[in-house]
Amino acid sequence: MIKLLMLSVMWAACSAMPTKNNEATCGYESCHPVKEGMINVHIVAHTHDDVGWLKTVDQYYYGSKSSIQKAGVQYILDSVTDALKKNPDRRFIYVETAFFWKWWMNQPDHIKHQFKRYVNSGQLEFIGGAWSMNDEATTHYQSIIDQFTWGLRKLNETFGSCGRPKLGWQIDPFGHSREMASIFAQLGFDGLLLGRIDYQDKGNRFKTRTPEVVWKGSDNLGEAAHLFTGVMYNTYSPPSGFCFDILCEDEPIIDDVHSPDYNVDKRVESFLGNARDMAEFYTTDNVLITMGGDFTYMDAETWFKNMDKIISYANLRQANGSQFNLIYSTPSCYVKAVHDEAEKKGMKWKTKSDDYFPYASDPHSFWTGYFTSRPTIKRFERIGNNFLQVCKQLYSLADLGPEDQVDLNALRQAMGVMQHHDAVTGTEKEHVAHDYARILTEGIKECEIITSAALNKLIKNQSSEDVDIKFSSCPLANVSSCSFTENTETFTVTVYNPLSRPVNHYVRFPILGEAYRITDDAGVQIETQLVPIASSVLSIPGRKSEATMDLVFRASEIPPLGFKSYYVESVKKEEVTAPKMNEDDYTGVKLEIDQTTGLIASVTMNNITVSLTQQYLYYEGYIGNNEIFVNRSSGAYIFRPRNNEPIAASNRANYTIHRGNLVTEIHQKFNDWISQVVRMYKEENVIEFDWVVGPLPSEDTFGKEVINRFQTDLSTNATFYTDSNGREILKRVRNFRPTWKLDLEEPVSGNYYPVTSKILMRDTVRNIEVAVLTDRAQGGSSLHDGELELMVHRNCLHDDAFGVGEALNEKAFGAGLVAKGSHYLMVGNISSDGYSLAAAERDLAQRKLLQAWTFFSPAEKQSIEDYKRKFAMNYSGLRKSLPKNVQILTLEPWIGTSLLLRLEHVLEKDEDSTLSQPAIVNLKALFTPFEVTSIRETTLGANQWLSENSRLQFATEDVNFERNPRYIVVNAEDEFEIRLNPMQIRTFIVDVVRK
Ligand SMILES: *[C@@H]1O[C@H](CO)[C@@H](O)[C@H](O)[C@H]1NC(C)=O
Ligand SMILES: *[C@@H]1O[C@H](CO)[C@@H](O)[C@H](O)[C@H]1NC(C)=O
Ligand SMILES: [Zn+2]
């Protein structure tokens, strides 16, 4: 009783503390003060709300399907809103804007007001703030930036600067990329806290008291990409015994001294014991204790009531000499306290320049399987990005009016959901994967309405009738199925180029006619080629088309952010009069095939010949009961092969060669479930491997994890390179980690790294580089010198016991899933005097990421002359191409009539002697449909003016780190002139005047 009385007295004292009601005191100002000389224990109340995993996004939000998992996000936010009222000292953080926004839209005004007060007083703080907590291995930087921009915009619009997150909070993603650190720094954030890093790395960091470092996020951007980064003690879980929730069974704090169950002393002692242990490993007098977990706080009061007591009883001990000071805190208050103390004491932080991949949680659990899991979702996500950019650009160019709040947002939000660490990763349950596909499909459909409306606006002139043309896509053209092109005699093909320079693009679609005549915008008949569709494609389950031939033509010089239309007529063979080019007129790309095995024996490109064999192999997945580490199964997260040497799917391939005037193809069949088309296009310095893998046999005892392996005679000295989220390149050394002495029991999966867009190797003596680009995220490695391998598809017949609770054995159309995709092989000199191979790789990567988009529209009963009179067949959104090293990363409708514009320099500083130089772009008269009248630079997320952002500075041990000055827009001559350094991204909100 007495204790209870004291408690209420203390609360009264706390609420008497100045809480300015009308004035916002959010941010660092609202942090509870720390006590110098004590161990300050920052208690962080949080919930981790997966945007889909075992249940769909909606099932999690509403709390349905409790039999799968007891989790309802709406109840969490309701319940936290009530609990914060009861004690103004309480703090809570919220992270996933996808859920927050769904909840917010459904709240009555009085709840909104109340919630805003919490945000303004710092009681409720947004952390991270993106639409979802994105994965870092399988995601592309363009989509990461987009999903932050969208989440942060909602927060800024709703709460202003108090809703602006200051910290990255990546507590559950399975390893961490360096590019993500760079992105957080460019978002203007002060730091990043991580939950999961390799168990050996973690042990070593704790032993050496370096769980907190300054991460150098970029080889190119210098200090602008430095980020304070901390690894948390217990991922994001509460100390054992301190989970107070309807989801847990831990004992509450019982503080009635007359109760036989009175436990305050014991419980406080145990809690402080934890803090004491932690303090051993961290260098300042601050420790952070995460109080929460997956979908916790559905009954927030159970947590807060007990935390209130722990805090007050623990702090009472200070009177008796206790050195612990417990406060409700947030991750940013923690980082601020760490920063201030370090600054006061003149501490210097260690730095880190590599990344946190791969992630292992025990000696046999390398989380490298998810780099490849669900390969078709991974590809669909990339297509979603491609179309989202096309959609946003066309919206902006055609001026569809003030931003529509519905249509465009569906795909923006779908892509935000897809970035989640259980979405594109492939670590969700099968029914959830289907729901993600549904969400993405809906978003794409909404954008099709936009692109059609925009194109209509752009093509019409005065003599156009007011009839709308329907522009549709052929989503199944990747399996050579398209009912439009198969069943229409006369139509137009409009090819839109989302890149900022002209591109050539080979258009391909299935047809049923015997010949086609294609006329371009200049009235010239252009070359076509009919290519037989590979038999393995014809038999893909679910394919409904009758077509056995694809029509191919080259759309050349499609203008930047523009299109060209082609008039296509089905005709008799003899009516085609377009000139046939010489079939040998290829750019010197050559393949040699071993006649006895049917496998590739060598390739020649850029004047270099390398002996190279390429084939498909598979690992069998380990199956165990998961009860001890050594019994870990290969599964959705984990890659664990039974044997270190893969098994060849076949040592030979049957093949046919189809030569042509535009493209030459070799159709190879390795076995019943693996085949490929090797393709060389005229005037393309690359060899394309278009693989079809599946249905993977699943009647065997073991799952199959299929790799495409390129074997060469290059001497690579155990070294290879992979990209980080599609951007900077990181060096990888086999059986080695840059920051600790590796003890490796899984020599295959422990050498797998995420390949978001590219893997490459170099023979520095022969000056040869071999690179393979991908069309989606995959796992890859170089397990022997001169070799590259990429995992393309996998099925696992057993769960790996990390929660998903299902074997990864995807089905489609009543059979095992068939995955189809492409690898692009490039060979050349590492360094050369002219255009470098690295620059060529960057160019190709962009042309694949933002591929020219093909729209089809009917043109029955219209001659080309009719069509041309009425409609523009050639359009450029830019008056002038941008330099080859600059790309418009973002062009989208923004608030009111403004636009959001991002420019990026697409090369690193050492990649090309010319193109790695800084670039200059003048924005004023750059665009065709409008003139830029004012620009204002923001942080990367567009939620803060750049000039108003200042980040906490953390002193590092390196004496001479580069200071990379921010380039200020204002330029005496011309404020519209933008300078970009290698790998720099600059973000602007621009006002325009339409012409
Ligand atoms: C290839 O090498 C030959 C002879 O050294 C040279 O004439 C030619 O220009 C080179 N071609 C290319 C594409 O570099
Ligand atoms: C943030 O939102 C406010 C309105 O709440 C708006 O006035 C401001 O321009 C936004 N900031 C940026 C950088 O967009
Ligand atoms: Zn999670």
mmCIF file of C-alpha atoms in Angstrom, residues 536 615-618 648-650 653 668-676 691-696 706-707 792:
data_model
loop_
_atom_site.group_PDB
_atom_site.id
_atom_site.type_symbol
_atom_site.label_atom_id
_atom_site.label_comp_id
_atom_site.label_asym_id
_atom_site.label_seq_id
_atom_site.Cartn_x
_atom_site.Cartn_y
_atom_site.Cartn_z
ATOM 1 C CA SER A 536 10.021 -24.849 -73.332
ATOM 2 C CA GLN A 615 25.523 -24.574 -67.392
ATOM 3 C CA TYR A 616 22.850 -25.168 -64.804
ATOM 4 C CA LEU A 617 23.482 -27.104 -61.645
ATOM 5 C CA TYR A 618 21.626 -27.563 -58.433
ATOM 6 C CA ALA A 648 24.956 -30.753 -62.881
ATOM 7 C CA ALA A 649 21.384 -30.645 -64.103
ATOM 8 C CA SER A 650 22.833 -32.091 -67.278
ATOM 9 C CA ALA A 653 22.294 -29.631 -73.971
ATOM 10 C CA GLN A 668 19.187 -25.065 -75.525
ATOM 11 C CA LYS A 669 17.419 -27.725 -73.544
ATOM 12 C CA PHE A 670 19.320 -29.196 -70.610
ATOM 13 C CA ASN A 671 16.663 -31.465 -69.174
ATOM 14 C CA ASP A 672 12.906 -31.614 -68.720
ATOM 15 C CA TRP A 673 12.870 -28.651 -66.395
ATOM 16 C CA ILE A 674 15.741 -26.439 -67.511
ATOM 17 C CA SER A 675 16.152 -24.765 -70.864
ATOM 18 C CA GLN A 676 17.332 -21.449 -72.156
ATOM 19 C CA TRP A 691 16.293 -19.179 -68.818
ATOM 20 C CA VAL A 692 13.202 -21.216 -68.100
ATOM 21 C CA VAL A 693 13.496 -23.272 -64.923
ATOM 22 C CA GLY A 694 10.769 -25.468 -63.478
ATOM 23 C CA PRO A 695 8.600 -27.162 -62.500
ATOM 24 C CA LEU A 696 11.350 -28.299 -60.129
ATOM 25 C CA VAL A 706 19.218 -24.264 -59.114
ATOM 26 C CA ILE A 707 22.174 -22.156 -60.159
ATOM 27 C CA VAL A 792 17.741 -18.686 -60.140
#
